[in-house]
């Protein structure tokens, strides 16, 4: 049974050669980087498909009808906005307008994320207004809220190590909680010691 009060937003890039995981590709090449990204996408499907929430996949460039995101489990949307902050704010705004009470956003490149992590994050929203999953690189891998707090999405240098700090500064006067720090996959160093990725590194 789907919990109609909870919405999970999944932001994804279209898996195209030379257009995804470019920082990783600088070390391992475009084809290997695409292979890594497809593996991360499949992992994200695995950890989200059975979650009892409404799930929306927001595509960066173009909605794909016949791909790994099965329309029986996921509603497909297009991202709107000039930068990541605007795109996330748009998705949250639409979600709250649709009547959802708790909304969480994740990316689609977190090998270190599990289904239990996402369930725990929604549970945290029962007693907190916001939940944040810090990433080791100074950003965040998960953001959740019970009502729209637009300043979170403004005046950030996206993709840098200041995003988490600046976001938590915005939340100082709000009731929030932090999840465990996780490692996202952007550089060779993020995957070189993980056995699951070795096939792409040889």
Short mmCIF file of C-alpha atoms in Angstrom, two decimals:
data_model
loop_
_atom_site.label_atom_id
_atom_site.label_comp_id
_atom_site.label_asym_id
_atom_site.label_seq_id
_atom_site.Cartn_x
_atom_site.Cartn_y
_atom_site.Cartn_z
CA UNK A 1 0.00 0.00 0.00
CA UNK A 2 1.42 3.35 -1.06
CA UNK A 3 1.69 6.11 1.55
CA UNK A 4 0.12 9.01 -0.33
CA UNK A 5 1.51 11.60 2.08
CA UNK A 6 5.14 10.80 1.28
CA UNK A 7 6.85 11.73 -1.99
CA UNK A 8 10.30 10.62 -3.07
CA UNK A 9 11.93 12.76 -5.78
CA UNK A 10 14.73 11.09 -7.73
CA UNK A 11 16.86 13.41 -9.85
CA UNK A 12 18.62 11.71 -12.71
CA UNK A 13 20.75 12.55 -15.72
CA UNK A 14 20.14 10.83 -19.02
CA UNK A 15 22.87 8.17 -19.40
CA UNK A 16 24.64 9.36 -22.53
CA UNK A 17 28.26 8.81 -23.53
CA UNK A 18 30.42 11.80 -22.68
CA UNK A 19 27.64 13.60 -20.78
CA UNK A 20 27.58 11.90 -17.38
CA UNK A 21 30.15 11.48 -14.62
CA UNK A 22 32.53 13.79 -16.48
CA UNK A 23 34.88 14.24 -13.50
CA UNK A 24 35.16 10.48 -13.20
CA UNK A 25 35.55 10.14 -16.97
CA UNK A 26 38.62 12.38 -16.85
CA UNK A 27 40.43 9.47 -15.19
CA UNK A 28 38.76 6.29 -16.46
CA UNK A 29 37.38 7.41 -19.84
CA UNK A 30 33.89 8.15 -21.15
CA UNK A 31 32.81 4.56 -21.80
CA UNK A 32 33.82 3.30 -18.35
CA UNK A 33 32.22 6.33 -16.70
CA UNK A 34 28.97 5.61 -18.55
CA UNK A 35 29.16 2.00 -17.35
CA UNK A 36 29.61 3.18 -13.77
CA UNK A 37 26.68 5.55 -14.07
CA UNK A 38 24.38 2.86 -15.50
CA UNK A 39 25.35 0.63 -12.59
CA UNK A 40 24.50 3.44 -10.15
CA UNK A 41 21.15 3.97 -11.86
CA UNK A 42 20.33 0.28 -11.49
CA UNK A 43 21.32 0.42 -7.83
CA UNK A 44 18.97 3.39 -7.32
CA UNK A 45 16.11 1.43 -8.89
CA UNK A 46 16.87 -1.52 -6.62
CA UNK A 47 16.75 0.54 -3.43
CA UNK A 48 13.67 2.60 -4.36
CA UNK A 49 11.33 0.36 -6.38
CA UNK A 50 9.75 -1.32 -3.35
CA UNK A 51 9.44 1.77 -1.17
CA UNK A 52 5.79 2.35 -0.20
CA UNK A 53 5.77 6.02 -1.26
CA UNK A 54 4.89 7.96 -4.37
CA UNK A 55 8.05 8.08 -6.47
CA UNK A 56 8.86 10.62 -9.18
CA UNK A 57 11.87 10.44 -11.48
CA UNK A 58 12.93 13.89 -12.70
CA UNK A 59 14.97 13.75 -15.91
CA UNK A 60 17.68 16.33 -16.58
CA UNK A 61 17.24 16.51 -20.35
CA UNK A 62 14.48 14.36 -21.77
CA UNK A 63 11.90 11.94 -20.38
CA UNK A 64 12.49 8.39 -21.59
CA UNK A 65 9.49 6.12 -21.89
CA UNK A 66 11.12 2.69 -22.13
CA UNK A 67 14.04 2.67 -19.72
CA UNK A 68 14.93 1.23 -16.32
CA UNK A 69 12.38 3.45 -14.56
CA UNK A 70 9.25 1.30 -14.86
CA UNK A 71 6.15 3.48 -15.19
CA UNK A 72 4.30 1.04 -12.91
CA UNK A 73 6.49 2.24 -10.03
CA UNK A 74 7.65 5.72 -11.03
CA UNK A 75 5.99 8.86 -12.35
CA UNK A 76 8.22 10.58 -14.88
CA UNK A 77 8.84 14.32 -14.83
CA UNK A 78 11.10 16.88 -16.48
CA UNK A 79 13.44 19.08 -14.41
CA UNK A 80 12.87 22.83 -14.77
CA UNK A 81 15.27 25.63 -13.85
CA UNK A 82 18.61 27.16 -14.76
CA UNK A 83 20.63 25.55 -11.97
CA UNK A 84 20.30 22.64 -9.57
CA UNK A 85 18.79 24.83 -6.85
CA UNK A 86 16.01 26.12 -9.09
CA UNK A 87 15.29 22.62 -10.37
CA UNK A 88 15.03 21.18 -6.87
CA UNK A 89 12.89 24.08 -5.65
CA UNK A 90 10.53 23.59 -8.59
CA UNK A 91 10.16 19.88 -7.82
CA UNK A 92 9.50 20.48 -4.11
CA UNK A 93 7.06 23.30 -4.86
CA UNK A 94 5.03 21.13 -7.22
CA UNK A 95 5.06 18.27 -4.72
CA UNK A 96 3.66 20.39 -1.91
CA UNK A 97 1.09 21.89 -4.30
CA UNK A 98 -0.03 18.33 -5.04
CA UNK A 99 -0.73 17.82 -1.33
CA UNK A 100 2.23 15.73 -0.18
CA UNK A 101 3.18 16.22 3.48
CA UNK A 102 6.74 14.86 3.49
CA UNK A 103 9.05 15.20 0.49
CA UNK A 104 12.57 13.83 0.11
CA UNK A 105 14.94 14.24 -2.81
CA UNK A 106 17.89 12.04 -3.75
CA UNK A 107 20.17 11.77 -6.74
CA UNK A 108 20.76 8.61 -8.73
CA UNK A 109 24.48 8.11 -8.18
CA UNK A 110 24.74 6.96 -4.57
CA UNK A 111 26.16 3.45 -4.28
CA UNK A 112 26.47 4.05 -0.53
CA UNK A 113 22.70 4.54 -0.11
CA UNK A 114 20.21 1.84 0.91
CA UNK A 115 16.45 1.42 1.00
CA UNK A 116 16.67 1.51 4.81
CA UNK A 117 18.40 4.92 4.67
CA UNK A 118 15.49 6.40 2.75
CA UNK A 119 12.92 4.79 5.06
CA UNK A 120 14.82 6.18 8.05
CA UNK A 121 14.82 9.64 6.51
CA UNK A 122 11.04 9.62 6.11
CA UNK A 123 10.72 8.41 9.70
CA UNK A 124 12.85 11.37 10.83
CA UNK A 125 10.36 13.74 9.23
CA UNK A 126 7.76 12.57 11.76
CA UNK A 127 9.63 14.48 14.47
CA UNK A 128 11.72 17.00 12.47
CA UNK A 129 10.89 19.62 9.85
CA UNK A 130 13.97 18.85 7.76
CA UNK A 131 16.38 15.97 7.24
CA UNK A 132 19.77 16.20 5.52
CA UNK A 133 22.13 13.45 4.40
CA UNK A 134 25.67 14.89 4.37
CA UNK A 135 28.07 13.76 1.66
CA UNK A 136 31.79 13.37 2.30
CA UNK A 137 32.59 15.95 -0.39
CA UNK A 138 30.81 18.79 1.43
CA UNK A 139 27.49 18.48 -0.36
CA UNK A 140 24.45 16.40 0.52
CA UNK A 141 23.00 13.22 -0.94
CA UNK A 142 19.49 13.56 0.53
CA UNK A 143 17.27 16.45 1.53
CA UNK A 144 13.81 16.20 3.04
CA UNK A 145 11.28 18.67 4.38
CA UNK A 146 7.70 19.01 5.60
CA UNK A 147 7.12 22.45 4.12
CA UNK A 148 8.86 24.53 1.49
CA UNK A 149 11.92 26.42 2.73
CA UNK A 150 13.06 28.20 -0.46
CA UNK A 151 16.26 29.80 0.85
CA UNK A 152 17.80 26.31 0.99
CA UNK A 153 17.91 26.40 -2.81
CA UNK A 154 19.25 29.92 -3.21
CA UNK A 155 22.73 31.49 -3.14
CA UNK A 156 24.63 28.19 -3.33
CA UNK A 157 27.64 27.30 -5.44
CA UNK A 158 26.32 23.92 -6.54
CA UNK A 159 28.79 21.10 -6.93
CA UNK A 160 31.27 22.55 -4.44
CA UNK A 161 32.27 21.66 -0.87
CA UNK A 162 30.38 24.65 0.60
CA UNK A 163 26.87 23.44 -0.21
CA UNK A 164 26.28 21.47 3.00
CA UNK A 165 27.63 24.19 5.28
CA UNK A 166 25.60 26.91 3.55
CA UNK A 167 22.46 24.75 3.68
CA UNK A 168 22.85 24.05 7.40
CA UNK A 169 23.38 27.78 7.97
CA UNK A 170 19.97 28.33 6.36
CA UNK A 171 18.46 25.75 8.73
CA UNK A 172 19.96 27.12 11.97
CA UNK A 173 16.62 28.31 13.31
CA UNK A 174 14.73 25.27 12.08
CA UNK A 175 14.16 21.81 13.50
CA UNK A 176 16.40 19.51 11.46
CA UNK A 177 18.37 16.30 11.83
CA UNK A 178 21.36 14.79 10.04
CA UNK A 179 21.71 11.29 8.67
CA UNK A 180 25.00 9.40 8.47
CA UNK A 181 27.65 10.88 6.22
CA UNK A 182 27.90 8.95 2.95
CA UNK A 183 30.25 8.88 -0.02
CA UNK A 184 28.90 9.80 -3.43
CA UNK A 185 30.61 8.89 -6.68
CA UNK A 186 32.27 11.72 -8.56
CA UNK A 187 35.96 10.85 -8.80
CA UNK A 188 38.18 7.81 -9.34
CA UNK A 189 39.15 7.90 -5.66
CA UNK A 190 35.48 7.37 -4.73
CA UNK A 191 35.35 3.93 -6.39
CA UNK A 192 38.92 2.63 -6.70
CA UNK A 193 38.69 0.48 -3.56
CA UNK A 194 35.12 -0.81 -4.07
CA UNK A 195 35.01 -4.29 -5.59
CA UNK A 196 31.75 -3.74 -7.44
CA UNK A 197 33.40 -1.13 -9.66
CA UNK A 198 36.57 -3.02 -10.53
CA UNK A 199 35.21 -4.24 -13.87
CA UNK A 200 35.18 -0.62 -15.06
CA UNK A 201 38.72 0.12 -13.87
CA UNK A 202 40.73 -2.61 -15.59
#
